[in-house]
Every structure is written in structure tokens, then in C-alpha cells.
Short mmCIF file of C-alpha atoms and ligand atoms in Angstrom, two decimals:
data_model
loop_
_atom_site.label_atom_id
_atom_site.label_comp_id
_atom_site.label_asym_id
_atom_site.label_seq_id
_atom_site.Cartn_x
_atom_site.Cartn_y
_atom_site.Cartn_z
CA MET A 1 -54.44 -6.22 -115.88
CA THR A 2 -52.44 -4.88 -112.94
CA LEU A 3 -49.89 -3.39 -115.30
CA LEU A 4 -52.56 -1.59 -117.28
CA ALA A 5 -54.15 -0.23 -114.13
CA LEU A 6 -50.76 1.03 -112.94
CA ALA A 7 -50.06 2.63 -116.27
CA GLY A 8 -53.47 4.29 -116.17
CA GLY A 9 -52.76 5.68 -112.73
CA PHE A 10 -49.38 6.95 -113.79
CA TRP A 11 -50.75 8.79 -116.82
CA GLY A 12 -53.55 10.27 -114.76
CA CYS A 13 -51.31 11.79 -112.11
CA GLY A 14 -48.13 12.50 -114.04
CA GLY A 15 -46.74 15.48 -115.91
CA ARG A 16 -49.28 15.14 -118.70
CA GLY A 17 -52.08 15.73 -116.20
CA SER A 18 -50.63 19.03 -115.03
CA ALA A 19 -49.95 20.20 -118.59
CA ASP A 20 -53.62 19.50 -119.33
CA ASP A 21 -54.63 21.44 -116.20
CA GLU A 22 -52.47 24.38 -117.29
CA GLN A 23 -54.10 24.34 -120.72
CA ARG A 24 -57.53 24.36 -119.07
CA TRP A 25 -56.64 27.49 -117.02
CA VAL A 26 -55.32 29.20 -120.18
CA GLU A 27 -58.63 28.52 -121.92
CA LEU A 28 -60.69 29.74 -118.94
CA ARG A 29 -58.62 32.95 -118.90
CA GLU A 30 -59.06 33.48 -122.61
CA THR A 31 -62.84 33.02 -122.29
CA MET A 32 -62.93 35.40 -119.29
CA VAL A 33 -61.15 38.14 -121.25
CA ARG A 34 -63.32 37.68 -124.34
CA THR A 35 -66.76 37.30 -122.75
CA GLN A 36 -66.52 39.39 -119.57
CA ILE A 37 -64.00 42.12 -120.35
CA ALA A 38 -63.60 42.81 -124.08
CA ALA A 39 -67.32 42.15 -124.67
CA ARG A 40 -68.19 44.87 -122.12
CA GLY A 41 -66.05 47.45 -123.87
CA VAL A 42 -62.55 47.30 -122.37
CA ARG A 43 -60.29 47.98 -125.37
CA ASP A 44 -56.77 48.76 -124.08
CA PRO A 45 -54.71 45.94 -125.70
CA ASN A 46 -52.17 46.13 -122.88
CA VAL A 47 -54.89 45.45 -120.28
CA LEU A 48 -56.38 42.57 -122.28
CA ALA A 49 -52.95 40.99 -122.88
CA ALA A 50 -52.02 41.29 -119.20
CA MET A 51 -55.27 39.67 -118.07
CA ARG A 52 -54.64 36.78 -120.47
CA THR A 53 -51.37 36.02 -118.68
CA VAL A 54 -51.95 36.53 -114.93
CA PRO A 55 -52.94 33.21 -113.27
CA ARG A 56 -55.95 34.49 -111.29
CA HIS A 57 -56.58 30.97 -109.88
CA LEU A 58 -53.31 31.24 -107.93
CA PHE A 59 -54.52 34.43 -106.20
CA VAL A 60 -57.63 32.87 -104.62
CA PRO A 61 -57.96 30.31 -101.81
CA GLU A 62 -57.92 26.68 -102.96
CA ASP A 63 -61.57 26.02 -102.05
CA VAL A 64 -62.83 28.69 -104.51
CA ARG A 65 -60.22 27.99 -107.22
CA PRO A 66 -62.72 26.32 -109.59
CA GLN A 67 -64.57 29.67 -109.70
CA ALA A 68 -61.45 31.81 -110.17
CA TYR A 69 -62.42 32.93 -113.70
CA ALA A 70 -66.15 33.36 -113.02
CA ASP A 71 -67.94 36.69 -113.49
CA HIS A 72 -68.03 37.77 -109.82
CA PRO A 73 -65.82 38.71 -106.87
CA LEU A 74 -64.50 35.96 -104.57
CA PRO A 75 -63.56 35.79 -100.88
CA ILE A 76 -59.81 35.90 -100.18
CA GLY A 77 -59.95 35.49 -96.38
CA ASP A 78 -60.03 38.01 -93.51
CA GLY A 79 -63.50 39.16 -94.73
CA GLN A 80 -61.99 40.69 -97.89
CA THR A 81 -62.59 40.00 -101.60
CA ILE A 82 -60.79 39.89 -104.93
CA SER A 83 -62.69 42.10 -107.40
CA GLN A 84 -64.77 40.75 -110.29
CA PRO A 85 -62.51 40.35 -113.36
CA TYR A 86 -64.41 43.02 -115.33
CA ILE A 87 -63.86 45.61 -112.59
CA VAL A 88 -60.12 44.85 -112.59
CA GLY A 89 -60.04 45.29 -116.38
CA LEU A 90 -62.13 48.46 -116.33
CA MET A 91 -60.10 50.12 -113.54
CA SER A 92 -56.82 49.15 -115.22
CA GLU A 93 -57.99 50.76 -118.45
CA LEU A 94 -59.28 53.89 -116.68
CA LEU A 95 -55.78 54.46 -115.24
CA ALA A 96 -54.59 55.02 -118.84
CA VAL A 97 -51.02 54.07 -117.96
CA LYS A 98 -48.26 52.77 -120.23
CA PRO A 99 -45.27 50.47 -119.72
CA GLY A 100 -42.66 52.06 -117.46
CA ASP A 101 -45.17 54.22 -115.54
CA SER A 102 -45.26 54.19 -111.73
CA VAL A 103 -48.58 53.19 -110.23
CA LEU A 104 -49.76 53.19 -106.62
CA GLU A 105 -52.46 50.77 -105.45
CA ILE A 106 -54.27 51.10 -102.12
CA GLY A 107 -55.72 47.74 -101.02
CA THR A 108 -53.37 44.95 -102.15
CA GLY A 109 -55.72 42.16 -101.04
CA SER A 110 -54.63 39.03 -102.92
CA GLY A 111 -52.14 40.93 -105.10
CA TYR A 112 -54.06 40.13 -108.31
CA GLN A 113 -54.69 43.73 -109.41
CA ALA A 114 -51.04 44.54 -108.68
CA ALA A 115 -49.95 41.57 -110.82
CA VAL A 116 -52.13 42.77 -113.72
CA LEU A 117 -50.52 46.23 -113.54
CA ALA A 118 -47.06 44.63 -113.38
CA ALA A 119 -47.91 42.49 -116.41
CA MET A 120 -48.82 45.76 -118.17
CA GLY A 121 -45.21 46.84 -117.63
CA CYS A 122 -45.79 49.26 -114.73
CA GLN A 123 -43.70 49.79 -111.62
CA VAL A 124 -46.21 48.98 -108.91
CA TYR A 125 -46.30 50.20 -105.31
CA THR A 126 -49.11 48.62 -103.31
CA ILE A 127 -50.25 49.11 -99.70
CA GLU A 128 -52.40 46.74 -97.62
CA ILE A 129 -53.66 47.60 -94.15
CA ARG A 130 -54.08 43.97 -93.03
CA GLU A 131 -50.66 42.66 -92.16
CA ALA A 132 -51.44 38.97 -92.88
CA LEU A 133 -52.85 39.79 -96.35
CA ALA A 134 -49.87 42.04 -97.14
CA ARG A 135 -47.45 39.28 -96.21
CA SER A 136 -49.18 36.55 -98.21
CA ALA A 137 -49.60 38.82 -101.26
CA ALA A 138 -45.91 39.78 -101.15
CA ASP A 139 -44.88 36.10 -100.94
CA ARG A 140 -47.24 35.12 -103.76
CA LEU A 141 -46.11 37.93 -106.09
CA ALA A 142 -42.45 37.08 -105.46
CA ALA A 143 -43.05 33.35 -106.02
CA LEU A 144 -44.78 34.10 -109.33
CA GLY A 145 -41.91 36.35 -110.45
CA TYR A 146 -43.63 39.76 -110.32
CA THR A 147 -40.42 41.60 -109.39
CA SER A 148 -41.71 45.06 -110.32
CA VAL A 149 -44.22 45.09 -107.43
CA GLN A 150 -43.36 46.43 -103.97
CA VAL A 151 -45.79 45.61 -101.17
CA ARG A 152 -46.05 47.62 -97.96
CA ALA A 153 -48.16 46.76 -94.89
CA GLY A 154 -49.89 49.85 -93.52
CA ASP A 155 -52.63 52.43 -94.00
CA GLY A 156 -52.73 53.66 -97.59
CA TYR A 157 -54.38 56.95 -96.58
CA ALA A 158 -51.03 58.79 -96.64
CA GLY A 159 -49.96 57.20 -99.94
CA TRP A 160 -46.28 56.40 -100.57
CA PRO A 161 -44.57 59.83 -100.61
CA GLU A 162 -41.02 58.52 -101.24
CA ALA A 163 -42.10 56.94 -104.53
CA ALA A 164 -44.41 59.80 -105.67
CA PRO A 165 -45.42 61.24 -108.06
CA PHE A 166 -47.48 58.51 -109.74
CA ALA A 167 -48.89 58.39 -113.27
CA GLY A 168 -51.83 56.50 -111.80
CA ILE A 169 -53.30 55.71 -108.39
CA ILE A 170 -55.90 52.95 -108.00
CA VAL A 171 -57.88 52.47 -104.80
CA THR A 172 -59.61 49.11 -104.38
CA ALA A 173 -61.41 49.79 -101.07
CA ALA A 174 -64.08 52.49 -100.79
CA PRO A 175 -63.60 55.64 -98.67
CA GLU A 176 -66.49 58.07 -98.12
CA ARG A 177 -64.26 60.98 -99.16
CA ILE A 178 -61.21 61.18 -101.40
CA PRO A 179 -57.97 61.11 -99.36
CA GLN A 180 -56.16 64.40 -100.16
CA PRO A 181 -52.62 62.90 -99.87
CA LEU A 182 -53.43 60.64 -102.84
CA VAL A 183 -54.46 63.62 -104.99
CA ASP A 184 -51.24 65.39 -103.96
CA GLN A 185 -49.15 62.40 -105.09
CA LEU A 186 -50.48 62.38 -108.67
CA ALA A 187 -48.08 63.47 -111.41
CA PRO A 188 -49.30 66.18 -113.84
CA GLY A 189 -51.80 64.44 -116.13
CA GLY A 190 -52.01 61.54 -113.65
CA ARG A 191 -55.28 59.76 -112.82
CA LEU A 192 -56.85 58.57 -109.60
CA VAL A 193 -59.34 55.71 -110.04
CA ILE A 194 -61.38 55.31 -106.86
CA PRO A 195 -64.74 54.00 -105.59
CA VAL A 196 -66.33 56.62 -103.30
CA GLY A 197 -69.29 56.18 -100.94
CA SER A 198 -70.57 53.90 -98.20
CA PHE A 199 -73.32 51.47 -99.22
CA TYR A 200 -73.88 53.09 -102.62
CA GLN A 201 -70.53 53.82 -104.24
CA GLN A 202 -69.52 55.50 -107.49
CA LEU A 203 -66.37 54.58 -109.35
CA LYS A 204 -64.70 57.94 -110.06
CA VAL A 205 -61.80 59.05 -112.22
CA LEU A 206 -59.96 62.23 -111.21
CA THR A 207 -57.39 63.70 -113.58
CA LYS A 208 -54.77 66.22 -112.51
CA GLU A 209 -54.77 68.83 -115.25
CA ALA A 210 -52.88 72.12 -115.57
CA GLY A 211 -56.02 74.06 -114.64
CA GLY A 212 -56.89 71.85 -111.67
CA LEU A 213 -58.64 68.55 -111.06
CA SER A 214 -61.31 67.14 -113.39
CA GLN A 215 -63.66 64.46 -112.12
CA ARG A 216 -66.15 62.06 -113.64
CA ASP A 217 -68.38 59.23 -112.42
CA VAL A 218 -68.08 55.93 -114.30
CA ILE A 219 -70.42 53.29 -112.82
CA PRO A 220 -71.94 52.29 -109.47
CA VAL A 221 -69.77 49.67 -107.69
CA ARG A 222 -69.53 47.67 -104.44
CA PHE A 223 -66.16 47.52 -102.67
CA VAL A 224 -65.22 46.72 -99.07
CA PRO A 225 -64.82 49.93 -97.03
CA MET A 226 -61.49 51.71 -96.76
CA THR A 227 -60.54 51.55 -93.08
CA GLY A 228 -57.98 53.36 -90.89
CA GLU A 229 -57.24 57.09 -90.85
CA ILE A 230 -59.96 58.02 -93.38
CA GLU A 231 -62.66 56.87 -90.92
CA LYS A 232 -61.44 59.46 -88.38
CA GLN A 233 -61.62 62.39 -90.81
CA PRO A 234 -64.57 64.77 -90.24
N1 SAH B 301 -57.02 44.73 -105.15
C1 SAH B 301 -57.28 43.51 -104.40
C2 SAH B 301 -58.66 43.45 -103.79
C3 SAH B 301 -58.88 44.51 -102.78
S1 SAH B 301 -59.98 44.14 -101.47
C4 SAH B 301 -57.01 42.28 -105.22
O1 SAH B 301 -56.66 42.40 -106.39
O2 SAH B 301 -57.13 41.18 -104.67
C5 SAH B 301 -59.69 45.65 -100.58
C6 SAH B 301 -58.46 45.62 -99.71
O3 SAH B 301 -58.25 46.93 -99.21
C7 SAH B 301 -58.63 44.72 -98.49
O4 SAH B 301 -57.61 43.74 -98.47
C8 SAH B 301 -58.51 45.69 -97.31
O5 SAH B 301 -57.86 45.13 -96.20
C9 SAH B 301 -57.69 46.82 -97.92
N2 SAH B 301 -57.79 48.12 -97.25
C10 SAH B 301 -58.86 48.70 -96.65
N3 SAH B 301 -58.54 49.91 -96.16
C11 SAH B 301 -57.22 50.12 -96.45
C12 SAH B 301 -56.29 51.18 -96.20
N4 SAH B 301 -56.64 52.27 -95.51
N5 SAH B 301 -55.03 51.05 -96.65
C13 SAH B 301 -54.63 49.93 -97.32
N6 SAH B 301 -55.46 48.89 -97.58
C14 SAH B 301 -56.74 48.98 -97.15
#
């Protein structure tokens, strides 16, 4: 009797248990991509493949981990949030980048969006204004082996001039106006994907074309506000 109980305990907590857990996360990810992202029209195979691999549950605090693959944003501490999976997929597709491209992200947060872009084969530069979040995202990305991501703590308003120009720039906090330095750091043909507004925000895509800048509105969104220098601009 005792032996059986011991054996039961061993099987429950041993390597088999964690392999089963891993399989469960893989299935949750697959379902997320199919029902929340592909079903809503995201087609870029590189985006869908990347989102099937990045372990979103390791980018959220342990107490919300069971909801990591659910169809909504989640708190990541410091009053900030990790975006809803669909928004990550949509914004990644709107960037229209390919493997090898350099991408700048403003608003690292948990590092999840940066990891998705890295899994798409991009060189990722990401800036986070909250020092503690920047540090934990950098540690997490390194621990998970995302070596093509560089994290900087600071205000993303001025972009990352030493690494410019970028094929794509993605902003995951909402300013009321578009920061000009980010437009300046786009490569020819490059795209800026950015939520703009205060309470009501529009997700916009700006494309740097030979004749100037084209702009279109995609969908209404809700992001945390972009803070720092942009708030002081008239
Ligand atoms: N992309 C993130 C979620 C972003 S939440 C993820 O995948 O988890 C928005 C983040 O933008 C917050 O962490 C906030 O601190 C940061 N932020 C706000 N204003 C900023 C600025 N001026 N420069 C850099 N980061 C900023």
C-alpha cells in the first residue's frame, strides 16, 4: 500500500508531469493562434509560426499564468499590461517585416512582443521607460535564449538613433501625437505601427514612401499611455 502510494506520488511530481504540462501549454498556444488570431484574419505565416512557439505563460506573473493564453490583456506589474494575443499578432503583421529586418519597439513591458518579433527572425531593439520592467524583461529574454533582442531602459521618445534606420517601428504605449524622431528613424518603405490618442485611441500604420508619409487607421484600441518626453510636447 505504502509502496503504491509512494510510486503514485513520484509519477505525479516527476519528469512525466512536467512533460505533460509542457504539452498542455503547446495545445493552449495552438488553440490561441487558431481561434483568436488566424480566425480574425491574421495571415502572415511568419507571425502565426512565431506565436506558436513563444511561451507566453513565462512572460506573465505566476498568479495569472493559468490565463496566459486567454483572449484579453493581463497585468504584468507596475500598473502595466501585456497586450491581448490578437493585438500582438495584428501589430506584428502590420509591420510587414521579414527575417533579418531591424525592428524597434517602444514599450518592452514583459518582453513578449519583442520575443515574437525575434521568433520571426528580426533583430529587435526595445526600449522600456520603467527600469524594473526593463531589467526583468532583459533577464527573461536572455534566459529563454532570445539573443537577437537588445533591451534599453529609458524614454523611447527619441528612438534608438545608433541602430536606425528600422524596417519597422512598433509602439505599444499610446501617445497623443506621433513622436517625430520615430518617423525620422524609419527606413525607406518602413512602417510605424502605433496607437494614437488618450482615452479613445486608433491603431495607425504610417509608411515612409518616396513621395512622403502615408497613413491609415486600422482599429480602435486601448493601450496604457506613453509617458515621459511626449507628455511635455505642446
Ligand atoms: N509590449 C509589451 C506590453 C507593453 S505595455 C509586452 O509585450 O509585454 C506598455 C509599456 O510601455 C509599459 O511597460 C510602459 O512602461 C512602457 N512605456 C510607456 N511610455 C514609454 C516611453 N516613453 N518609452 C518607453 N516605454 C514606455
